[in-house]
PDB file of C-alpha atoms in Angstrom:
ATOM      1  CA  MET P 157     -40.515 196.396 157.597  1.00  0.00           C
ATOM      2  CA  VAL P 158     -38.715 194.223 154.700  1.00  0.00           C
ATOM      3  CA  THR P 159     -36.291 191.316 156.442  1.00  0.00           C
ATOM      4  CA  VAL P 160     -33.092 190.418 154.582  1.00  0.00           C
ATOM      5  CA  ARG P 161     -34.709 186.954 154.286  1.00  0.00           C
ATOM      6  CA  GLN P 162     -37.777 188.922 151.554  1.00  0.00           C
ATOM      7  CA  ILE P 163     -35.357 191.177 149.692  1.00  0.00           C
ATOM      8  CA  ARG P 164     -33.527 187.552 148.881  1.00  0.00           C
ATOM      9  CA  ILE P 165     -36.696 186.462 147.473  1.00  0.00           C
ATOM     10  CA  MET P 166     -37.899 189.593 145.821  1.00  0.00           C
ATOM     11  CA  ALA P 167     -38.497 189.011 141.760  1.00  0.00           C
ATOM     12  CA  SER P 168     -37.082 192.198 140.630  1.00  0.00           C
ATOM     13  CA  PHE P 169     -34.671 195.564 141.040  1.00  0.00           C
ATOM     14  CA  ASN P 170     -38.307 197.507 140.443  1.00  0.00           C
ATOM     15  CA  GLU P 171     -39.795 195.278 143.794  1.00  0.00           C
ATOM     16  CA  TRP P 172     -37.428 196.561 145.218  1.00  0.00           C
ATOM     17  CA  PHE P 173     -36.647 199.998 144.573  1.00  0.00           C
ATOM     18  CA  ALA P 174     -40.325 200.187 145.636  1.00  0.00           C
ATOM     19  CA  SER P 175     -40.249 199.080 148.532  1.00  0.00           C
ATOM     20  CA  LEU P 176     -36.761 200.714 150.093  1.00  0.00           C
ATOM     21  CA  ILE P 177     -38.698 204.210 148.805  1.00  0.00           C
ATOM     22  CA  GLY P 178     -42.441 203.141 149.922  1.00  0.00           C
ATOM     23  CA  GLN P 179     -43.800 203.451 146.172  1.00  0.00           C
ATOM     24  CA  SER P 180     -45.742 201.472 144.969  1.00  0.00           C
ATOM     25  CA  GLN P 181     -43.590 199.133 142.016  1.00  0.00           C
ATOM     26  CA  HIS P 182     -45.559 201.121 139.115  1.00  0.00           C
ATOM     27  CA  GLN P 183     -44.781 204.054 140.351  1.00  0.00           C
ATOM     28  CA  VAL P 184     -41.157 202.898 140.324  1.00  0.00           C
ATOM     29  CA  GLU P 185     -41.458 201.841 136.872  1.00  0.00           C
ATOM     30  CA  ARG P 186     -42.402 204.856 135.295  1.00  0.00           C
ATOM     31  CA  LEU P 187     -39.653 206.874 137.536  1.00  0.00           C
ATOM     32  CA  LEU P 188     -37.273 204.416 136.014  1.00  0.00           C
ATOM     33  CA  ARG P 189     -38.658 204.888 132.291  1.00  0.00           C
ATOM     34  CA  ASP P 190     -38.085 208.219 133.029  1.00  0.00           C
ATOM     35  CA  ARG P 191     -34.930 209.637 131.248  1.00  0.00           C
ATOM     36  CA  THR P 192     -34.701 212.937 133.017  1.00  0.00           C
ATOM     37  CA  ALA P 193     -35.234 210.847 136.217  1.00  0.00           C
ATOM     38  CA  ILE P 194     -32.530 209.027 135.653  1.00  0.00           C
ATOM     39  CA  GLN P 195     -30.194 211.357 134.285  1.00  0.00           C
ATOM     40  CA  PHE P 196     -30.567 213.602 137.433  1.00  0.00           C
ATOM     41  CA  PHE P 197     -30.215 210.116 139.720  1.00  0.00           C
ATOM     42  CA  ILE P 198     -26.937 209.360 137.850  1.00  0.00           C
ATOM     43  CA  ALA P 199     -25.628 213.582 138.143  1.00  0.00           C
ATOM     44  CA  TRP P 200     -26.625 213.575 141.663  1.00  0.00           C
ATOM     45  CA  SER P 201     -24.879 210.216 142.393  1.00  0.00           C
ATOM     46  CA  LEU P 202     -21.211 212.091 140.477  1.00  0.00           C
ATOM     47  CA  PHE P 203     -22.231 215.212 142.088  1.00  0.00           C
ATOM     48  CA  GLU P 204     -22.571 213.978 145.564  1.00  0.00           C
ATOM     49  CA  SER P 205     -18.969 211.720 145.014  1.00  0.00           C
ATOM     50  CA  LYS P 206     -17.008 214.207 143.314  1.00  0.00           C
ATOM     51  CA  CYS P 207     -17.773 217.062 144.747  1.00  0.00           C
ATOM     52  CA  PHE P 208     -19.020 216.247 148.211  1.00  0.00           C
ATOM     53  CA  GLY P 209     -16.945 213.488 148.537  1.00  0.00           C
ATOM     54  CA  GLY P 210     -19.828 211.093 148.988  1.00  0.00           C
ATOM     55  CA  TYR P 211     -21.896 213.042 151.189  1.00  0.00           C
ATOM     56  CA  VAL P 212     -23.578 216.001 150.821  1.00  0.00           C
ATOM     57  CA  LYS P 213     -24.474 217.296 153.779  1.00  0.00           C
ATOM     58  CA  THR P 214     -26.171 221.845 153.395  1.00  0.00           C
ATOM     59  CA  SER P 215     -23.960 222.706 156.499  1.00  0.00           C
ATOM     60  CA  ASP P 216     -21.147 222.030 153.739  1.00  0.00           C
ATOM     61  CA  PHE P 217     -22.761 224.727 151.028  1.00  0.00           C
ATOM     62  CA  ASP P 218     -21.117 227.432 151.864  1.00  0.00           C
ATOM     63  CA  SER P 219     -17.938 226.515 152.084  1.00  0.00           C
ATOM     64  CA  TYR P 220     -18.584 224.561 148.020  1.00  0.00           C
ATOM     65  CA  ALA P 221     -20.481 227.306 146.721  1.00  0.00           C
ATOM     66  CA  SER P 222     -17.428 229.577 147.701  1.00  0.00           C
ATOM     67  CA  LYS P 223     -14.571 226.758 146.859  1.00  0.00           C
ATOM     68  CA  THR P 224     -15.627 226.161 143.560  1.00  0.00           C
ATOM     69  CA  ILE P 225     -16.266 229.992 142.713  1.00  0.00           C
ATOM     70  CA  ILE P 226     -12.544 230.509 143.252  1.00  0.00           C
ATOM     71  CA  SER P 227     -11.028 227.974 141.634  1.00  0.00           C
ATOM     72  CA  GLY P 228     -12.768 229.546 138.653  1.00  0.00           C
ATOM     73  CA  PHE P 229     -16.556 227.952 137.876  1.00  0.00           C
ATOM     74  CA  GLU P 230     -18.656 229.978 135.478  1.00  0.00           C
ATOM     75  CA  VAL P 231     -22.192 230.398 137.371  1.00  0.00           C
ATOM     76  CA  SER P 232     -22.718 233.117 134.116  1.00  0.00           C
ATOM     77  CA  ALA P 233     -23.245 229.933 132.244  1.00  0.00           C
ATOM     78  CA  LEU P 234     -26.229 228.712 134.589  1.00  0.00           C
ATOM     79  CA  SER P 235     -27.713 231.981 134.771  1.00  0.00           C
ATOM     80  CA  ALA P 236     -30.808 231.337 133.174  1.00  0.00           C
ATOM     81  CA  ASN P 237     -31.461 228.521 135.920  1.00  0.00           C
ATOM     82  CA  VAL P 238     -30.528 230.880 138.821  1.00  0.00           C
ATOM     83  CA  GLU P 239     -33.526 233.604 137.663  1.00  0.00           C
ATOM     84  CA  HIS P 240     -35.610 230.694 136.599  1.00  0.00           C
ATOM     85  CA  PHE P 241     -35.298 229.366 140.611  1.00  0.00           C
ATOM     86  CA  HIS P 242     -34.589 232.915 141.824  1.00  0.00           C
ATOM     87  CA  ALA P 243     -38.595 233.589 140.898  1.00  0.00           C
ATOM     88  CA  ARG P 244     -39.835 230.235 141.422  1.00  0.00           C
ATOM     89  CA  TYR P 245     -38.942 230.423 145.160  1.00  0.00           C
ATOM     90  CA  GLN P 246     -40.364 233.600 145.198  1.00  0.00           C
ATOM     91  CA  ASN P 247     -43.808 232.071 145.504  1.00  0.00           C
ATOM     92  CA  LYS P 248     -44.167 231.583 149.113  1.00  0.00           C
ATOM     93  CA  GLU P 249     -46.244 228.475 148.363  1.00  0.00           C
ATOM     94  CA  ARG P 250     -43.995 226.581 145.772  1.00  0.00           C
ATOM     95  CA  PHE P 251     -41.347 228.304 148.477  1.00  0.00           C
ATOM     96  CA  LYS P 252     -42.831 225.937 150.727  1.00  0.00           C
ATOM     97  CA  HIS P 253     -43.635 223.076 148.813  1.00  0.00           C
ATOM     98  CA  LEU P 254     -39.416 222.474 148.080  1.00  0.00           C
ATOM     99  CA  MET P 255     -38.733 223.050 151.589  1.00  0.00           C
ATOM    100  CA  HIS P 256     -41.322 221.473 154.087  1.00  0.00           C
ATOM    101  CA  THR P 257     -39.840 221.468 157.290  1.00  0.00           C
ATOM    102  CA  GLN P 258     -36.310 222.231 156.358  1.00  0.00           C
ATOM    103  CA  SER P 259     -34.685 225.769 156.596  1.00  0.00           C
ATOM    104  CA  SER P 260     -31.595 227.662 154.994  1.00  0.00           C
ATOM    105  CA  GLY P 261     -31.341 230.875 155.680  1.00  0.00           C
ATOM    106  CA  ARG P 262     -28.802 231.802 153.836  1.00  0.00           C
ATOM    107  CA  LEU P 263     -31.273 230.178 150.861  1.00  0.00           C
ATOM    108  CA  ASN P 264     -34.150 232.834 152.457  1.00  0.00           C
ATOM    109  CA  GLN P 265     -31.629 235.562 152.250  1.00  0.00           C
ATOM    110  CA  ALA P 266     -30.925 234.960 148.795  1.00  0.00           C
ATOM    111  CA  LEU P 267     -34.349 234.648 147.774  1.00  0.00           C
ATOM    112  CA  SER P 268     -35.054 237.892 149.274  1.00  0.00           C
ATOM    113  CA  LEU P 269     -32.980 240.162 147.403  1.00  0.00           C
ATOM    114  CA  PRO P 270     -33.244 241.269 143.821  1.00  0.00           C
ATOM    115  CA  ILE P 271     -31.378 238.838 141.800  1.00  0.00           C
ATOM    116  CA  GLU P 272     -29.146 241.249 140.301  1.00  0.00           C
ATOM    117  CA  ASN P 273     -27.468 241.960 143.785  1.00  0.00           C
ATOM    118  CA  LEU P 274     -26.964 238.052 144.478  1.00  0.00           C
ATOM    119  CA  SER P 275     -22.971 237.484 143.893  1.00  0.00           C
ATOM    120  CA  ALA P 276     -21.763 234.441 142.317  1.00  0.00           C
ATOM    121  CA  GLU P 277     -21.136 232.401 145.504  1.00  0.00           C
ATOM    122  CA  GLU P 278     -24.919 233.197 146.487  1.00  0.00           C
ATOM    123  CA  CYS P 279     -26.304 231.978 143.241  1.00  0.00           C
ATOM    124  CA  LEU P 280     -24.328 229.076 143.241  1.00  0.00           C
ATOM    125  CA  HIS P 281     -26.143 228.084 146.795  1.00  0.00           C
ATOM    126  CA  LEU P 282     -29.202 228.680 145.206  1.00  0.00           C
ATOM    127  CA  LEU P 283     -29.202 226.058 142.578  1.00  0.00           C
ATOM    128  CA  VAL P 284     -26.879 223.767 145.139  1.00  0.00           C
ATOM    129  CA  PHE P 285     -29.659 223.904 147.840  1.00  0.00           C
ATOM    130  CA  VAL P 286     -32.606 223.869 145.556  1.00  0.00           C
ATOM    131  CA  ALA P 287     -31.349 220.315 143.194  1.00  0.00           C
ATOM    132  CA  TYR P 288     -30.571 218.934 146.858  1.00  0.00           C
ATOM    133  CA  ARG P 289     -34.417 219.483 148.138  1.00  0.00           C
ATOM    134  CA  PHE P 290     -35.166 217.815 144.828  1.00  0.00           C
ATOM    135  CA  ARG P 291     -32.968 214.624 145.432  1.00  0.00           C
ATOM    136  CA  ASN P 292     -34.437 214.910 148.969  1.00  0.00           C
ATOM    137  CA  ASN P 293     -37.824 215.038 148.026  1.00  0.00           C
ATOM    138  CA  ILE P 294     -38.003 211.751 146.063  1.00  0.00           C
ATOM    139  CA  PHE P 295     -35.953 209.794 148.644  1.00  0.00           C
ATOM    140  CA  HIS P 296     -37.165 211.327 151.632  1.00  0.00           C
ATOM    141  CA  GLY P 297     -39.973 213.162 151.645  1.00  0.00           C
ATOM    142  CA  ASN P 298     -43.583 212.549 151.174  1.00  0.00           C
ATOM    143  CA  LYS P 299     -43.170 213.049 147.637  1.00  0.00           C
ATOM    144  CA  GLY P 300     -44.868 210.392 145.338  1.00  0.00           C
ATOM    145  CA  VAL P 301     -43.598 209.527 142.336  1.00  0.00           C
ATOM    146  CA  ASP P 302     -46.549 211.217 140.354  1.00  0.00           C
ATOM    147  CA  THR P 303     -45.603 214.569 141.797  1.00  0.00           C
ATOM    148  CA  TRP P 304     -42.092 214.596 141.487  1.00  0.00           C
ATOM    149  CA  LEU P 305     -42.129 213.619 137.502  1.00  0.00           C
ATOM    150  CA  SER P 306     -44.523 217.016 137.163  1.00  0.00           C
ATOM    151  CA  TYR P 307     -41.398 219.352 137.773  1.00  0.00           C
ATOM    152  CA  SER P 308     -39.486 217.238 134.309  1.00  0.00           C
ATOM    153  CA  GLU P 309     -38.037 220.976 134.108  1.00  0.00           C
ATOM    154  CA  GLN P 310     -36.791 221.539 137.039  1.00  0.00           C
ATOM    155  CA  ILE P 311     -35.285 218.718 137.308  1.00  0.00           C
ATOM    156  CA  ARG P 312     -33.574 219.131 133.654  1.00  0.00           C
ATOM    157  CA  ARG P 313     -32.495 222.330 135.084  1.00  0.00           C
ATOM    158  CA  CYS P 314     -31.340 220.861 138.413  1.00  0.00           C
ATOM    159  CA  THR P 315     -29.341 217.936 136.150  1.00  0.00           C
ATOM    160  CA  GLU P 316     -27.736 220.803 134.676  1.00  0.00           C
ATOM    161  CA  LEU P 317     -26.270 222.365 137.742  1.00  0.00           C
ATOM    162  CA  LEU P 318     -24.702 218.928 139.145  1.00  0.00           C
ATOM    163  CA  GLN P 319     -23.267 218.378 135.288  1.00  0.00           C
ATOM    164  CA  ALA P 320     -21.384 221.602 135.392  1.00  0.00           C
ATOM    165  CA  CYS P 321     -20.178 221.001 139.195  1.00  0.00           C
ATOM    166  CA  VAL P 322     -19.426 217.400 138.009  1.00  0.00           C
ATOM    167  CA  SER P 323     -17.404 218.589 134.272  1.00  0.00           C
ATOM    168  CA  HIS P 324     -15.585 221.622 136.605  1.00  0.00           C
ATOM    169  CA  ALA P 325     -14.103 219.344 139.571  1.00  0.00           C
ATOM    170  CA  GLU P 326     -13.634 216.538 137.121  1.00  0.00           C
ATOM    171  CA  ALA P 327     -11.569 219.189 135.196  1.00  0.00           C
ATOM    172  CA  LYS P 328      -9.927 220.091 138.230  1.00  0.00           C
ATOM    173  CA  LEU P 329      -8.655 216.551 139.603  1.00  0.00           C
ATOM    174  CA  THR P 330      -9.773 213.881 137.075  1.00  0.00           C
ATOM    175  CA  SER P 331     -10.629 210.546 138.939  1.00  0.00           C
ATOM    176  CA  LEU P 332     -13.872 209.576 136.510  1.00  0.00           C
ATOM    177  CA  ARG P 333     -12.196 208.550 133.417  1.00  0.00           C
ATOM    178  CA  SER P 334     -10.430 204.839 133.491  1.00  0.00           C
ATOM    179  CA  ASP P 335      -6.767 204.132 131.970  1.00  0.00           C
ATOM    180  CA  ASP P 336      -8.690 202.429 128.832  1.00  0.00           C
ATOM    181  CA  ALA P 337     -10.428 205.617 127.457  1.00  0.00           C
ATOM    182  CA  ALA P 338      -9.880 206.171 123.725  1.00  0.00           C
TER     183      ALA P 338
END
């Protein structure tokens, strides 16, 4: 465990971050060089703040999906991502790898249905849950940076979802632009 005194004398952000997430400094440097990872982290931070008031809980996903679809969110614009993740997690090993010990009845239900039978809310819920698990797998899971970065395609797709959700929320209630913006 790193003490407050040790944090003050660490040489760099990379050293501090590596210690915080339990990775080597080399792995953190790889992570911070990866544009896909950085974009995901920025989009996730905005998503959590703008769409969930600062703290995402899986128990809020149903209501979030419902109210977001009702407010005009076009999940059909992300249909390729829905198809990708729906097909990907039909594979039980991949699903187990994504979820670890966590479970979601709603996600299991969506994956058990043919994709054409999914409602817009179920599609959004699926996408949000997958993005949430990718976020957790880097910060709370047993995945190392090497493993996490090998999923660049899935991370890019999660980032697209986060961008769409944040943009939709911002269009409904502007809060991210400064007054000085041109």
